[in-house]
Short mmCIF file of C-alpha atoms and ligand atoms in Angstrom, two decimals:
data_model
loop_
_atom_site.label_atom_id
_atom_site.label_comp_id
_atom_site.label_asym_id
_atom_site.label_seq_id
_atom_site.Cartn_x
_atom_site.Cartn_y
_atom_site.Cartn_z
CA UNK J 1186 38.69 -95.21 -37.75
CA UNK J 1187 38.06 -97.52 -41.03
CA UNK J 1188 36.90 -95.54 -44.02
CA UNK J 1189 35.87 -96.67 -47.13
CA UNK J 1190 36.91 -95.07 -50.44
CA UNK J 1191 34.00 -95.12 -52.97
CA UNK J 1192 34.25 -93.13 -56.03
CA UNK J 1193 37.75 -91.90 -55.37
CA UNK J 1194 39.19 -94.27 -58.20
CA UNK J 1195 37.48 -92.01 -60.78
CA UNK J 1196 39.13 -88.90 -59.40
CA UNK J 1197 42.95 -88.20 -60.02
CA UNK J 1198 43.35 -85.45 -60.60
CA UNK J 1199 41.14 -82.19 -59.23
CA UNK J 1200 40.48 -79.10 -62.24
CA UNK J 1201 37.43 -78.84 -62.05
CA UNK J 1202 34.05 -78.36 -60.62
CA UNK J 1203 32.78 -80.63 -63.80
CA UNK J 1204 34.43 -83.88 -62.68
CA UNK J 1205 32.44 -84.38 -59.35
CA UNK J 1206 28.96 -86.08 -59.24
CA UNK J 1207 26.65 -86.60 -55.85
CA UNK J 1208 28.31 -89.96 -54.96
CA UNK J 1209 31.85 -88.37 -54.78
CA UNK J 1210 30.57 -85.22 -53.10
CA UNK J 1211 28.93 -87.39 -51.01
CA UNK J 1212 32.14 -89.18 -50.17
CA UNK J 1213 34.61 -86.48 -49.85
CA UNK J 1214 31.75 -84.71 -47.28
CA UNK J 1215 31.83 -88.08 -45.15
CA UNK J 1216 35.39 -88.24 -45.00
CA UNK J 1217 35.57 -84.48 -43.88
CA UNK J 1218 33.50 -84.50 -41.71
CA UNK J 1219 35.14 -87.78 -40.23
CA UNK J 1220 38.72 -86.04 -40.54
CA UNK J 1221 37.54 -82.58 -38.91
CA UNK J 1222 39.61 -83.43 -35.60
CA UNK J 1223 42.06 -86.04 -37.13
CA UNK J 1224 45.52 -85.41 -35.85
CA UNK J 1225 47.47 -88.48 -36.99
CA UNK J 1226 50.87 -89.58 -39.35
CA UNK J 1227 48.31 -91.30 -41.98
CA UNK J 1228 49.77 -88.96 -44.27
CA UNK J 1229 53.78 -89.68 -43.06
CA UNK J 1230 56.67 -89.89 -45.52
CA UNK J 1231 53.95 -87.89 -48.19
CA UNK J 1232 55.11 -84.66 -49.50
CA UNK J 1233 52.55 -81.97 -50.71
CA UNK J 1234 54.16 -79.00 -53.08
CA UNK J 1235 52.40 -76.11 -53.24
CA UNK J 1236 53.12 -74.23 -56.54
CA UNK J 1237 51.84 -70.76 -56.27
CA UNK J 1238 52.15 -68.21 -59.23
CA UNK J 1239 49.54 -65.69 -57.62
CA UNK J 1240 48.69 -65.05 -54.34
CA UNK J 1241 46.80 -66.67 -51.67
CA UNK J 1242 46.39 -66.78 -48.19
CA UNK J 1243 43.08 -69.64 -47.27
CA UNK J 1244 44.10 -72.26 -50.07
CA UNK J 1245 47.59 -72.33 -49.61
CA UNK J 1246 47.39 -72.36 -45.70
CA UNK J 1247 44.59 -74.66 -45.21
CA UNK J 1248 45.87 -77.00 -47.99
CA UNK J 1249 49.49 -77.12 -45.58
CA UNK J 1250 47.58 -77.25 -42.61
CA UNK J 1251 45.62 -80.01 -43.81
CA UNK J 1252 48.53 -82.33 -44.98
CA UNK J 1253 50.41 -81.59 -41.35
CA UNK J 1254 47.17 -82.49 -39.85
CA UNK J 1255 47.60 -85.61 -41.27
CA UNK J 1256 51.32 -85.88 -40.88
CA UNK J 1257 52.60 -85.11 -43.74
CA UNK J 1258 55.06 -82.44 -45.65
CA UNK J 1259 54.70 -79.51 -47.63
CA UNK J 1260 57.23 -77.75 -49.91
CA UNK J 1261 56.68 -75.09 -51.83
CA UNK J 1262 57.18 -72.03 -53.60
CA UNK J 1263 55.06 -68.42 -53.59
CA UNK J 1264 55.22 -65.87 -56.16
CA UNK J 1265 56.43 -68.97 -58.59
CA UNK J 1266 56.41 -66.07 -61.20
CA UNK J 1267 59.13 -64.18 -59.24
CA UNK J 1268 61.12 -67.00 -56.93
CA UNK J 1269 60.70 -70.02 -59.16
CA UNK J 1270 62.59 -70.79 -62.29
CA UNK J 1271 59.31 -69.38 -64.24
CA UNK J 1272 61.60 -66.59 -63.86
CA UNK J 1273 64.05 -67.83 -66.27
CA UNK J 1274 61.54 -68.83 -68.89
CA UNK J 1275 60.54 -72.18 -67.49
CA UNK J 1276 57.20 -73.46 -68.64
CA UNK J 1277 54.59 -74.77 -66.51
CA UNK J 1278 55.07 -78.10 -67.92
CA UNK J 1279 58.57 -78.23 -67.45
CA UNK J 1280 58.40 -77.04 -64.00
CA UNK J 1281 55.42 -79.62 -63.30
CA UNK J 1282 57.29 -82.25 -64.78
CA UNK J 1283 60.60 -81.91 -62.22
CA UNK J 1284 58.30 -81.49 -59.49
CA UNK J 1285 56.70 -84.47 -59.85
CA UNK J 1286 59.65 -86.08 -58.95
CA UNK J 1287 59.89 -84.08 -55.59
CA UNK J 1288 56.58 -84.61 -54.25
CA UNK J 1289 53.17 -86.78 -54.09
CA UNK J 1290 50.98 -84.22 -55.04
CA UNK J 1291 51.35 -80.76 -56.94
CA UNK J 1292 48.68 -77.82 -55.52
CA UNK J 1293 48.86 -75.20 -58.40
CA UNK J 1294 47.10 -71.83 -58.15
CA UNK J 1295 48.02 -70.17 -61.65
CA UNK J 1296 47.04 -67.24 -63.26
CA UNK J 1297 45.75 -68.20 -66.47
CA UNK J 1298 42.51 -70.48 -67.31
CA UNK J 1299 43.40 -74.07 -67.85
CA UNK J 1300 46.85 -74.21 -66.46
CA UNK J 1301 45.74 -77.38 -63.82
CA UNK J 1302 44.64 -79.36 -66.60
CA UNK J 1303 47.87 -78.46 -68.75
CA UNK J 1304 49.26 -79.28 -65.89
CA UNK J 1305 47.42 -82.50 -65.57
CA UNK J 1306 48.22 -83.53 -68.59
CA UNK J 1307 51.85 -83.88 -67.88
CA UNK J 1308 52.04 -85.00 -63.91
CA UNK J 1309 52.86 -88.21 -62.83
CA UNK J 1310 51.48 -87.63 -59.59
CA UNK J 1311 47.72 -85.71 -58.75
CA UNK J 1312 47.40 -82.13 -59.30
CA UNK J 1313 45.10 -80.30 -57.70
CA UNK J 1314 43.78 -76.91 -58.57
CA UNK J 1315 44.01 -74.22 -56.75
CA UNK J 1316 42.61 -71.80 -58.67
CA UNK J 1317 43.64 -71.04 -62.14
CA UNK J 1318 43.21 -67.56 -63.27
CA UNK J 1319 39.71 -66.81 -64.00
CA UNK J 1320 39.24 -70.43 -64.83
CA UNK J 1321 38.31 -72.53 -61.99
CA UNK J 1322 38.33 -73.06 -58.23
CA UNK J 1323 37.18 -76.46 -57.68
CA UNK J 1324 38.41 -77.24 -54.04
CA UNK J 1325 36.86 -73.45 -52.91
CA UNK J 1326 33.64 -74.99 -54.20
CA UNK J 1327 33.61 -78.01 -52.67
CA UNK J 1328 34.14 -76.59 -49.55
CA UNK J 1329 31.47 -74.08 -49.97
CA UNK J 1330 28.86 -76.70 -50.79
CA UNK J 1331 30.22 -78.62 -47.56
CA UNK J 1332 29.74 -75.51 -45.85
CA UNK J 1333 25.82 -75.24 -47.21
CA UNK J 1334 25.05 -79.01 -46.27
CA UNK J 1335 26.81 -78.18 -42.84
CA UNK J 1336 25.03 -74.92 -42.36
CA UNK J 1337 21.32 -75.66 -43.60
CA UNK J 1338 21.60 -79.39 -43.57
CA UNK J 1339 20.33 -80.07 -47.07
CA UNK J 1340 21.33 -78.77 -50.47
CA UNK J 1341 18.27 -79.99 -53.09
CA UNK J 1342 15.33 -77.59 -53.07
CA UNK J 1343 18.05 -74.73 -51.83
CA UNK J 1344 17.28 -71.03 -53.48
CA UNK J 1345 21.17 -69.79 -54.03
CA UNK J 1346 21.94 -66.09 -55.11
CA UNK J 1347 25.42 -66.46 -56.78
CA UNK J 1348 26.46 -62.80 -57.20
CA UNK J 1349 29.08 -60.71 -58.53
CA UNK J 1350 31.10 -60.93 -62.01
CA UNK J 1351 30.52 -64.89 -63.25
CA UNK J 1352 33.29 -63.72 -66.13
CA UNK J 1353 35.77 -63.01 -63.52
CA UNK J 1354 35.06 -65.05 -60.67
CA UNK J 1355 36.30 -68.70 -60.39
CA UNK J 1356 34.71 -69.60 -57.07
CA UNK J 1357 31.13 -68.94 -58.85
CA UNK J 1358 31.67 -70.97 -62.29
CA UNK J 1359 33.19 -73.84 -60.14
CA UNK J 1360 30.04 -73.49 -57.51
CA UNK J 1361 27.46 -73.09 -59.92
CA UNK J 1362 28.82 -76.08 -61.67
CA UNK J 1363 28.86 -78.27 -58.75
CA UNK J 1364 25.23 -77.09 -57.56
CA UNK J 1365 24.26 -78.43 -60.69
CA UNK J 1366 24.22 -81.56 -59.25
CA UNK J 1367 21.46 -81.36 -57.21
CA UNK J 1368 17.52 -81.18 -57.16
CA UNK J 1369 14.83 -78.60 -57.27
CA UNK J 1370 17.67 -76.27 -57.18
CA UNK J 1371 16.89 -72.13 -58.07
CA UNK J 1372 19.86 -70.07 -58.72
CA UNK J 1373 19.73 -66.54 -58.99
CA UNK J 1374 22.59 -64.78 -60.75
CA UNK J 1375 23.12 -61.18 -59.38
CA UNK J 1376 24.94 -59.45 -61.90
CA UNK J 1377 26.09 -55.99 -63.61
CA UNK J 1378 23.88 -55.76 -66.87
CA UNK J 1379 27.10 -55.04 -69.13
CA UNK J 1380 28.11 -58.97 -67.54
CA UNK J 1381 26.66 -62.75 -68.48
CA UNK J 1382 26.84 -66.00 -67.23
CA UNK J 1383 29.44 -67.90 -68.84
CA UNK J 1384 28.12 -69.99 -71.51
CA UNK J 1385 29.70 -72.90 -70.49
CA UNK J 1386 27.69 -72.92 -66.98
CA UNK J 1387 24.46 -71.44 -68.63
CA UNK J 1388 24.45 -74.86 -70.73
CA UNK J 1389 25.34 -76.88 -67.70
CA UNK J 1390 22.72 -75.72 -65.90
CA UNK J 1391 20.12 -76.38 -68.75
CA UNK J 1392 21.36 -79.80 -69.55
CA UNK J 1393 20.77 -80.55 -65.88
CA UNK J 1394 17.16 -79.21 -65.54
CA UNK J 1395 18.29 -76.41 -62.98
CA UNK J 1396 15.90 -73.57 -62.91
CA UNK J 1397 17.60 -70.03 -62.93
CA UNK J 1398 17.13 -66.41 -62.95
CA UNK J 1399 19.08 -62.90 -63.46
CA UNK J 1400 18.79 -59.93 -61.49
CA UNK J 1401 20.65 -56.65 -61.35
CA UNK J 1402 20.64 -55.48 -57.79
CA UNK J 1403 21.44 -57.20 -54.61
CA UNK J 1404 18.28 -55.94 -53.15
CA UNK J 1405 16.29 -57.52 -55.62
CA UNK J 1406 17.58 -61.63 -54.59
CA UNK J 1407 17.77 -61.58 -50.88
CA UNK J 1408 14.06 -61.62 -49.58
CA UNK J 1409 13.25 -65.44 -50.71
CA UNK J 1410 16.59 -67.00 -50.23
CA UNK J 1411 18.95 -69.34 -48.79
CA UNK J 1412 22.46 -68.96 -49.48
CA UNK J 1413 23.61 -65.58 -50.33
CA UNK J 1414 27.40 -66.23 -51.82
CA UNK J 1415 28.78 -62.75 -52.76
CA UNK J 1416 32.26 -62.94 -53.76
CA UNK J 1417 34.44 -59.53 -53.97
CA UNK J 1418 34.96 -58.16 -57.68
CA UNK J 1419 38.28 -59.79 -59.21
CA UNK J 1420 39.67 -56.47 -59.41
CA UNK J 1421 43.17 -57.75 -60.29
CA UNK J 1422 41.73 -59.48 -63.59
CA UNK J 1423 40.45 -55.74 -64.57
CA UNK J 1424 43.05 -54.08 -66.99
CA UNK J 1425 40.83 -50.71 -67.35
CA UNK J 1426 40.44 -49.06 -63.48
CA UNK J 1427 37.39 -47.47 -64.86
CA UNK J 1428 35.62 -50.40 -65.33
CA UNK J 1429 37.19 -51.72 -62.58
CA UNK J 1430 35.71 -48.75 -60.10
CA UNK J 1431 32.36 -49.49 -62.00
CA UNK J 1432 31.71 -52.94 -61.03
CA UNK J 1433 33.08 -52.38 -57.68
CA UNK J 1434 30.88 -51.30 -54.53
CA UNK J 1435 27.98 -52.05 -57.18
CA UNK J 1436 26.46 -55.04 -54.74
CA UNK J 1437 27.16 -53.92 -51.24
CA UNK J 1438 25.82 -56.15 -47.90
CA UNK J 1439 24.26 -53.70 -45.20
CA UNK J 1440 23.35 -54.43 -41.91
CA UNK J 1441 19.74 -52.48 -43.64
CA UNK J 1442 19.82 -55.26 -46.34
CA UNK J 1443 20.54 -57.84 -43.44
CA UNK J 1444 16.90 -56.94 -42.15
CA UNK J 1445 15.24 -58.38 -45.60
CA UNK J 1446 17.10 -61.30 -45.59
CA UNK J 1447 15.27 -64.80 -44.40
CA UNK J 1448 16.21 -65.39 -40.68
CA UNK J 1449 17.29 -68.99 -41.64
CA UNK J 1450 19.48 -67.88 -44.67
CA UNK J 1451 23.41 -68.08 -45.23
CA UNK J 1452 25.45 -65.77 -45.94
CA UNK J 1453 28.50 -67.03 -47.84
CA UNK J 1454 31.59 -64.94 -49.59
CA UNK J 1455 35.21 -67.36 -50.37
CA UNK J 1456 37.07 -64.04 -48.83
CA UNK J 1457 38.85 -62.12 -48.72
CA UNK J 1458 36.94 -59.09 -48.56
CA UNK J 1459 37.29 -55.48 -49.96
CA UNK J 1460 33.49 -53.69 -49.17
CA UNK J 1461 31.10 -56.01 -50.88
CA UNK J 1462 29.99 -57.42 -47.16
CA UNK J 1463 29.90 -54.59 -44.20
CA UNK J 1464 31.94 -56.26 -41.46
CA UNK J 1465 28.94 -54.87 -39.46
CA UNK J 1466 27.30 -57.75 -40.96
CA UNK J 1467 29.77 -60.06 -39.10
CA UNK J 1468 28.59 -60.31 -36.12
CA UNK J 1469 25.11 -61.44 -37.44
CA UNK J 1470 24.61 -65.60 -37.25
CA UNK J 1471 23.71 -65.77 -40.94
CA UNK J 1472 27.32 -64.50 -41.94
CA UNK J 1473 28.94 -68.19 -42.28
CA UNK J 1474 31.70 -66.86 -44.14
CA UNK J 1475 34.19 -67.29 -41.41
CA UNK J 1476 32.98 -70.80 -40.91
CA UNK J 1477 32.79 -71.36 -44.55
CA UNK J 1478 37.05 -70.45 -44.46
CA UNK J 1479 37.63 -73.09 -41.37
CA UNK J 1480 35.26 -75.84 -43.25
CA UNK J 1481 38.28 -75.54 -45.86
CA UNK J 1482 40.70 -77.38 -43.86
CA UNK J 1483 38.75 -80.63 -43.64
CA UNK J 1484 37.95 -80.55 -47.16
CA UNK J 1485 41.54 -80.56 -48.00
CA UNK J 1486 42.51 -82.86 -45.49
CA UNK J 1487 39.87 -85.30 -47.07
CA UNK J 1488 41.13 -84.54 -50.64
CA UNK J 1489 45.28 -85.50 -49.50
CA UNK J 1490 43.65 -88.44 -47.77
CA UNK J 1491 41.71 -89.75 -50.51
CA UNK J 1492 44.07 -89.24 -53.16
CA UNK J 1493 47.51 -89.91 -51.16
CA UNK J 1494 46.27 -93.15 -49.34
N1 CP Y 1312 39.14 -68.17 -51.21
C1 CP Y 1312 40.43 -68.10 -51.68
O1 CP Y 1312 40.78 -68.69 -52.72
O2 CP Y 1312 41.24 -67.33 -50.92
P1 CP Y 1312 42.81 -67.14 -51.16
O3 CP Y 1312 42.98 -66.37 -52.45
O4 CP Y 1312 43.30 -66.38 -49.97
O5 CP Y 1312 43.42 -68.50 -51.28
#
């Protein structure tokens, strides 16, 4: 099948949710959706590393499943921290800059907030972040908007409740960032009251017009809705367990809450799960969370494609 490649000569490397605008999205959605059944060797004789310092089990597997999909390789190392020479004192760049030599493209999941574009800023081949501490998630959100404009068939005019701990939680800043794009947008932040937006989103979203709102409680954002994305509370980024235990099992998804939300709505979490969503709730068509976690594939395989070809 021939595919064009607009916008992907502005996009080298992948940190963040920032660098995207509606012609790319546009463009990585089209070739996703085009990919979704691709089983070819497009991607033959290209080697994928996956350099993971904390753990994962959607991004890493759907980012190797993706490049085999397309016939490629992946090589790798998990727990970089503990099975990598990070063990010996190796810095990121150091270790970025030898692996550069072994591969086409470097997928880094770190645990500390602007590692991909330190990263970045040594490669000589495309990073791609995979999440870097409580930082940034940018494929995770590109796959959830796919999974919105997939699910409800539009994205402008879309009322989104983004919920949970924006300090903490990558997948949010990176989706909120990205949803800036669009039009006639409402976001609704559920969030504890001792928490805040990030200031960095707060001002995207004002320099792009978006209209937004806080609320406290889950039960106050899910009767005039659309997407409900409700991540799990980063409960490894939590040094005190007391505030920890706070935060957690403070927004909780009930089959009872289920009955107040719109019978067209979404409901969206990147997973895994602790309790924030009753698995009760699974079984409900609105849950798209599985979904959302299979969409991931073809985003990834569009992302290798676009950069590696
Ligand atoms: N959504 C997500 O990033 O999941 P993993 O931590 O399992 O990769």
């Amino acid at each position: 099948m021939a595919m064009t490649r607009p916008g992907i000569e502005r996009l080298s490397h992948v940190v963040s949710g920032r660098q995207f605008d509606r012609e790319m999205l546009e463009s990585i959605f089209a070739r996703a959706s085009a990919l979704e059944t691709v089983r070819d060797h497009r991607l033959d004789g290209r080697i994928m590393a996956a350099l993971f310092y904390e753990p994962s089990t959607r991004t890493r597997l759907s980012f190797e499943s993706a490049m085999l999909r397309l016939g490629g390789s992946v090589i790798g190392t998990e727990a970089a921290r503990q099975f990598s020479s990070a063990v010996k004192g190796e810095t990121l760049e150091d270790t970025v800059r030898v692996i550069d030599g072994y591969a086409d493209v470097i997928v880094l999941r770190h645990d500390e907030a602007g590692a991909a574009e330190r990263a970045a800023a040594v490669s000589r081949v495309p990073v791609i972040n995979a999440g870097d501490g409580p930082g940034e998630h940018p494929t995770q959100a590109l796959l959830d908007v796919y999974t919105i404009h997939m699910e409800l068939g539009r994205i402008d005019g879309l009322r989104v409740a983004l919920c949970g701990d924006m300090g903490q939680a990558r997948t949010t800043r990176s989706l909120a960032l990205m949803l800036s794009l669009y039009d006639n947008l409402h976001i609704t932040f559920v969030m504890p009251e001792t928490c805040e937006p990030s200031a960095d989103v707060i001002d995207r979203l004002r320099e792009r017009g978006v209209s937004f709102d806080i609320r406290h409680a889950l039960d106050q954002a899910i009767e005039d809705i659309d997407v409900v994305y409700l991540p799990r509370v980063q409960v490894e980024r939590y040094a005190d367990p007391a505030e920890r235990n706070r935060l957690e099992g403070r927004f909780r998804l009930t089959p009872e809450l289920m009955t107040r939300v719109p019978s067209e709505a979404i409901i969206m979490t990147p997973l895994p799960r602790r309790d924030e969503i009753d698995v009760a709730v699974d079984a409900d068509p609105r849950a798209a969370y599985f979904r959302q976690a299979r969409n991931g594939v073809a985003i990834r395989m569009a992302l290798l494609d676009m950069l590696l070809l």
